[in-house]
mmCIF file of C-alpha atoms in Angstrom:
data_model
loop_
_atom_site.group_PDB
_atom_site.id
_atom_site.type_symbol
_atom_site.label_atom_id
_atom_site.label_comp_id
_atom_site.label_asym_id
_atom_site.label_seq_id
_atom_site.Cartn_x
_atom_site.Cartn_y
_atom_site.Cartn_z
ATOM 1 C CA MET A 1 0.000 0.000 0.000
ATOM 2 C CA LYS A 2 2.846 2.346 0.921
ATOM 3 C CA LYS A 3 4.555 1.662 -2.394
ATOM 4 C CA VAL A 4 1.353 2.480 -4.250
ATOM 5 C CA LEU A 5 0.980 5.764 -2.317
ATOM 6 C CA VAL A 6 4.608 6.750 -2.993
ATOM 7 C CA GLY A 7 4.165 5.915 -6.677
ATOM 8 C CA ALA A 8 1.014 8.029 -6.857
ATOM 9 C CA ILE A 9 2.774 10.983 -5.236
ATOM 10 C CA ILE A 10 5.712 10.694 -7.629
ATOM 11 C CA ALA A 11 3.368 10.461 -10.609
ATOM 12 C CA LEU A 12 1.386 13.507 -9.433
ATOM 13 C CA ALA A 13 4.580 15.484 -8.860
ATOM 14 C CA SER A 14 5.811 14.532 -12.323
ATOM 15 C CA VAL A 15 2.562 15.704 -13.886
ATOM 16 C CA LEU A 16 2.694 19.032 -12.017
ATOM 17 C CA ILE A 17 6.354 19.599 -12.970
ATOM 18 C CA TYR A 18 5.644 18.774 -16.605
ATOM 19 C CA LYS A 19 2.589 21.059 -16.648
ATOM 20 C CA SER A 20 4.569 23.901 -15.062
ATOM 21 C CA TYR A 21 7.355 23.413 -17.601
ATOM 22 C CA ALA A 22 4.876 23.302 -20.481
ATOM 23 C CA ASP A 23 3.095 26.459 -19.246
ATOM 24 C CA ASP A 24 6.406 28.266 -18.899
ATOM 25 C CA ARG A 25 7.438 27.302 -22.424
ATOM 26 C CA ALA A 26 4.055 28.472 -23.735
ATOM 27 C CA GLN A 27 4.422 31.826 -21.968
ATOM 28 C CA GLN A 28 7.942 32.239 -23.329
ATOM 29 C CA SER A 29 6.687 31.434 -26.814
ATOM 30 C CA ILE A 30 3.874 34.009 -26.535
ATOM 31 C CA LEU A 31 6.288 36.618 -25.163
ATOM 32 C CA LYS A 32 8.681 36.000 -28.045
ATOM 33 C CA GLU A 33 5.868 36.259 -30.596
ATOM 34 C CA ASN A 34 4.608 39.502 -29.039
ATOM 35 C CA THR A 35 8.113 40.938 -28.979
ATOM 36 C CA MET A 36 8.627 40.155 -32.666
ATOM 37 C CA LEU A 37 5.201 41.621 -33.487
ATOM 38 C CA ILE A 38 6.008 44.890 -31.697
ATOM 39 C CA GLN A 39 9.424 45.107 -33.357
ATOM 40 C CA GLN A 40 7.815 44.574 -36.739
ATOM 41 C CA GLU A 41 5.303 47.346 -36.034
ATOM 42 C CA LEU A 42 8.112 49.702 -35.042
ATOM 43 C CA LYS A 43 9.806 48.980 -38.366
ATOM 44 C CA GLN A 44 6.596 49.606 -40.284
ATOM 45 C CA VAL A 45 6.047 53.059 -38.782
ATOM 46 C CA SER A 46 9.666 53.978 -39.449
ATOM 47 C CA LYS A 47 8.719 55.917 -42.530
ATOM 48 C CA LEU A 48 8.938 59.570 -43.401
ATOM 49 C CA ILE A 49 5.906 61.604 -42.359
ATOM 50 C CA VAL A 50 5.540 64.669 -44.544
ATOM 51 C CA THR A 51 3.184 67.620 -44.330
ATOM 52 C CA GLU A 52 3.309 69.999 -47.275
ATOM 53 C CA GLY A 53 2.156 73.585 -47.686
ATOM 54 C CA HIS A 54 2.304 76.341 -50.290
ATOM 55 C CA PHE A 55 3.362 79.885 -49.398
ATOM 56 C CA VAL A 56 3.620 83.125 -51.343
ATOM 57 C CA GLU A 57 5.935 85.932 -50.286
ATOM 58 C CA VAL A 58 6.150 89.399 -51.867
ATOM 59 C CA TYR A 59 9.426 91.090 -50.985
ATOM 60 C CA ASN A 60 10.609 94.615 -51.783
ATOM 61 C CA TYR A 61 14.358 94.952 -51.936
ATOM 62 C CA ALA A 62 16.058 98.349 -51.920
ATOM 63 C CA ASP A 63 19.619 99.527 -51.417
ATOM 64 C CA SER A 64 21.263 102.918 -51.608
ATOM 65 C CA LYS A 65 24.918 103.794 -51.962
ATOM 66 C CA GLU A 66 26.155 107.271 -51.104
ATOM 67 C CA LEU A 67 28.386 108.784 -53.764
ATOM 68 C CA PHE A 68 29.025 112.312 -52.524
ATOM 69 C CA GLY A 69 27.490 112.207 -49.092
ATOM 70 C CA ALA A 70 23.771 111.875 -48.499
ATOM 71 C CA LEU A 71 22.943 114.379 -51.234
ATOM 72 C CA VAL A 72 23.872 112.063 -54.132
ATOM 73 C CA THR A 73 23.058 108.352 -53.974
ATOM 74 C CA ALA A 74 23.032 105.431 -56.376
ATOM 75 C CA ASP A 75 19.925 103.335 -55.820
ATOM 76 C CA LYS A 76 18.794 99.874 -56.762
ATOM 77 C CA LYS A 77 15.570 98.038 -56.066
ATOM 78 C CA ALA A 78 13.591 94.973 -57.008
ATOM 79 C CA LEU A 79 10.163 93.529 -56.450
ATOM 80 C CA VAL A 80 10.446 89.813 -55.719
ATOM 81 C CA VAL A 81 7.549 87.351 -55.772
ATOM 82 C CA VAL A 82 8.349 84.012 -54.173
ATOM 83 C CA ASN A 83 6.291 80.834 -54.495
ATOM 84 C CA ALA A 84 7.525 78.253 -52.019
ATOM 85 C CA GLU A 85 6.748 74.670 -51.148
ATOM 86 C CA ALA A 86 7.374 73.934 -47.471
ATOM 87 C CA THR A 87 7.498 70.529 -45.823
ATOM 88 C CA ILE A 88 7.668 69.312 -42.243
ATOM 89 C CA SER A 89 8.906 65.747 -41.917
ATOM 90 C CA TYR A 90 9.983 63.131 -39.380
ATOM 91 C CA ASP A 91 12.418 60.375 -40.210
ATOM 92 C CA LEU A 92 11.000 57.777 -37.829
ATOM 93 C CA SER A 93 13.688 55.294 -38.837
ATOM 94 C CA GLN A 94 15.820 57.228 -36.365
ATOM 95 C CA ILE A 95 13.626 56.388 -33.375
ATOM 96 C CA GLU A 96 15.703 55.055 -30.489
ATOM 97 C CA TYR A 97 13.948 52.611 -28.164
ATOM 98 C CA GLU A 98 14.559 49.798 -25.695
ATOM 99 C CA MET A 99 12.447 46.704 -25.061
ATOM 100 C CA ASP A 100 12.201 45.248 -21.565
ATOM 101 C CA GLU A 101 10.694 41.807 -22.100
ATOM 102 C CA ALA A 102 10.743 40.916 -18.409
ATOM 103 C CA GLN A 103 8.647 43.976 -17.510
ATOM 104 C CA LYS A 104 6.801 44.024 -20.844
ATOM 105 C CA MET A 105 7.760 47.642 -21.484
ATOM 106 C CA ILE A 106 8.746 49.647 -24.556
ATOM 107 C CA HIS A 107 10.899 52.660 -23.730
ATOM 108 C CA ILE A 108 10.987 55.225 -26.543
ATOM 109 C CA LYS A 109 14.178 57.145 -25.840
ATOM 110 C CA VAL A 110 14.527 59.503 -28.801
ATOM 111 C CA ILE A 111 12.220 60.665 -31.574
ATOM 112 C CA PRO A 112 13.958 62.811 -34.202
ATOM 113 C CA GLU A 113 13.224 66.512 -34.406
ATOM 114 C CA PRO A 114 10.960 67.679 -37.241
ATOM 115 C CA GLU A 115 12.788 68.737 -40.370
ATOM 116 C CA ILE A 116 11.525 71.906 -42.055
ATOM 117 C CA LYS A 117 12.481 72.331 -45.690
ATOM 118 C CA ILE A 118 11.594 75.235 -47.947
ATOM 119 C CA ASN A 119 11.947 75.153 -51.726
ATOM 120 C CA PRO A 120 11.417 78.711 -53.005
ATOM 121 C CA ASP A 121 10.952 79.821 -56.615
ATOM 122 C CA PHE A 122 12.035 83.447 -57.082
ATOM 123 C CA GLU A 123 10.572 85.759 -59.712
ATOM 124 C CA TYR A 124 12.079 89.248 -60.050
ATOM 125 C CA TYR A 125 10.053 92.229 -61.228
ATOM 126 C CA ASP A 126 10.804 95.935 -61.620
ATOM 127 C CA VAL A 127 14.532 95.462 -61.198
ATOM 128 C CA THR A 128 16.322 98.795 -61.491
ATOM 129 C CA ALA A 129 19.875 99.765 -60.572
ATOM 130 C CA ASP A 130 22.150 102.751 -61.092
ATOM 131 C CA TYR A 131 25.452 102.396 -62.899
ATOM 132 C CA PHE A 132 27.433 103.017 -59.714
ATOM 133 C CA ASN A 133 25.384 100.556 -57.667
ATOM 134 C CA PRO A 134 24.634 97.486 -59.821
ATOM 135 C CA PHE A 135 23.067 94.245 -58.647
ATOM 136 C CA LYS A 136 25.667 91.762 -57.458
ATOM 137 C CA ALA A 137 25.682 88.182 -56.244
ATOM 138 C CA GLU A 138 25.580 89.304 -52.601
ATOM 139 C CA ASP A 139 22.339 91.198 -53.307
ATOM 140 C CA TYR A 140 20.635 88.057 -54.556
ATOM 141 C CA ASN A 141 22.034 86.090 -51.611
ATOM 142 C CA ALA A 142 20.686 88.694 -49.194
ATOM 143 C CA ILE A 143 17.248 88.495 -50.826
ATOM 144 C CA LYS A 144 17.195 84.711 -50.571
ATOM 145 C CA GLN A 145 18.315 84.766 -46.936
ATOM 146 C CA ASN A 146 15.728 87.392 -45.918
ATOM 147 C CA VAL A 147 12.918 85.628 -47.763
ATOM 148 C CA THR A 148 13.855 82.229 -46.289
ATOM 149 C CA THR A 149 13.879 83.703 -42.766
ATOM 150 C CA SER A 150 10.462 85.263 -43.357
ATOM 151 C CA LEU A 151 9.059 82.003 -44.755
ATOM 152 C CA LEU A 152 10.346 80.007 -41.773
ATOM 153 C CA LYS A 153 8.412 82.336 -39.476
ATOM 154 C CA LYS A 154 5.291 81.840 -41.591
ATOM 155 C CA VAL A 155 5.658 78.065 -41.543
ATOM 156 C CA SER A 156 6.118 78.069 -37.760
ATOM 157 C CA ALA A 157 2.984 80.179 -37.314
ATOM 158 C CA SER A 158 0.900 78.176 -39.803
ATOM 159 C CA SER A 159 -1.245 75.068 -39.432
ATOM 160 C CA LEU A 160 1.570 72.930 -40.865
ATOM 161 C CA LYS A 161 2.942 72.365 -37.359
ATOM 162 C CA SER A 162 -0.367 71.085 -35.989
ATOM 163 C CA ASN A 163 -0.894 68.957 -39.111
ATOM 164 C CA ALA A 164 2.551 67.430 -38.666
ATOM 165 C CA GLU A 165 1.745 66.783 -35.007
ATOM 166 C CA ASN A 166 -1.472 64.972 -35.969
ATOM 167 C CA ARG A 167 0.373 62.834 -38.515
ATOM 168 C CA LEU A 168 3.034 61.983 -35.946
ATOM 169 C CA ILE A 169 0.444 61.027 -33.317
ATOM 170 C CA SER A 170 -1.380 58.910 -35.895
ATOM 171 C CA GLU A 171 1.765 56.869 -36.540
ATOM 172 C CA LEU A 172 2.728 56.561 -32.863
ATOM 173 C CA SER A 173 -0.821 55.551 -31.905
ATOM 174 C CA ARG A 174 -0.309 52.312 -33.846
ATOM 175 C CA ILE A 175 2.495 51.416 -31.448
ATOM 176 C CA TYR A 176 0.425 52.466 -28.433
ATOM 177 C CA MET A 177 -2.629 50.438 -29.497
ATOM 178 C CA LEU A 178 -0.552 47.335 -30.184
ATOM 179 C CA THR A 179 1.381 47.469 -26.916
ATOM 180 C CA ASN A 180 -1.815 48.168 -24.981
ATOM 181 C CA THR A 181 -3.599 45.231 -26.628
ATOM 182 C CA LEU A 182 -0.737 42.858 -25.820
ATOM 183 C CA GLY A 183 -0.545 44.017 -22.209
ATOM 184 C CA TRP A 184 2.710 45.929 -22.643
ATOM 185 C CA THR A 185 3.484 49.429 -21.348
ATOM 186 C CA LEU A 186 4.730 52.268 -23.559
ATOM 187 C CA THR A 187 6.873 55.076 -22.116
ATOM 188 C CA TYR A 188 8.595 58.155 -23.492
ATOM 189 C CA GLY A 189 11.277 59.690 -21.329
ATOM 190 C CA GLN A 190 9.962 59.487 -17.790
ATOM 191 C CA GLU A 191 6.300 59.580 -18.825
ATOM 192 C CA LYS A 192 4.013 56.576 -19.147
ATOM 193 C CA ILE A 193 1.851 56.637 -22.277
ATOM 194 C CA ASP A 194 -1.357 55.075 -20.982
ATOM 195 C CA SER A 195 -4.048 57.011 -22.837
ATOM 196 C CA ALA A 196 -4.810 58.856 -26.058
ATOM 197 C CA LYS A 197 -4.508 62.132 -24.122
ATOM 198 C CA ALA A 198 -1.000 61.212 -22.952
ATOM 199 C CA LEU A 199 -0.083 60.359 -26.549
ATOM 200 C CA GLU A 200 -1.383 63.733 -27.720
ATOM 201 C CA ALA A 201 0.621 65.518 -25.036
ATOM 202 C CA MET A 202 3.691 63.614 -26.188
ATOM 203 C CA GLY A 203 3.161 64.797 -29.766
ATOM 204 C CA LYS A 204 2.787 68.425 -28.700
ATOM 205 C CA THR A 205 5.998 68.191 -26.688
ATOM 206 C CA LEU A 206 7.834 66.981 -29.781
ATOM 207 C CA ILE A 207 6.478 69.567 -32.212
ATOM 208 C CA ASP A 208 6.944 72.606 -29.947
#
């Protein structure tokens, strides 16, 4: 009878050990699959997000050169019309992140700054210059620099920034939804991204 009891205990212990081992292997397999799925999603969103806008700038350029004091000057001027295409983009392939499988956490460490590019097309009208003060290369360079500075201010004050923010949040929300569904936690810096509102706040922090 004692032998039968000992045998039953050993058999039960073997079953429990085997079940525990099988459950652990199943959990490890699921964890590995989830990790690969999240990594794949991170690769898929690593694309360039671009918001485009069209701007028109009218710029009056004038310059005077004194010849014999302030009484006699040589003047030059130009009316410049600029049509420009502006883009705000994120190269999300440069996202830096860490995965903590034990804690089921994704730590986004760095998201690249937005890149603002302006492609202006200059058209010159009413260009006049005196013989002693002709247009030179530095005049055209000054015009381009002043116009570019003005356009950058317009882009910063326009809806392009908020549109870029919305596009960024749209891409990052895919990561948030996936991690949330799989029971993982998403963080950026020291902040836990646990809601759509937190994700929106994260996007505003990046675009500002």
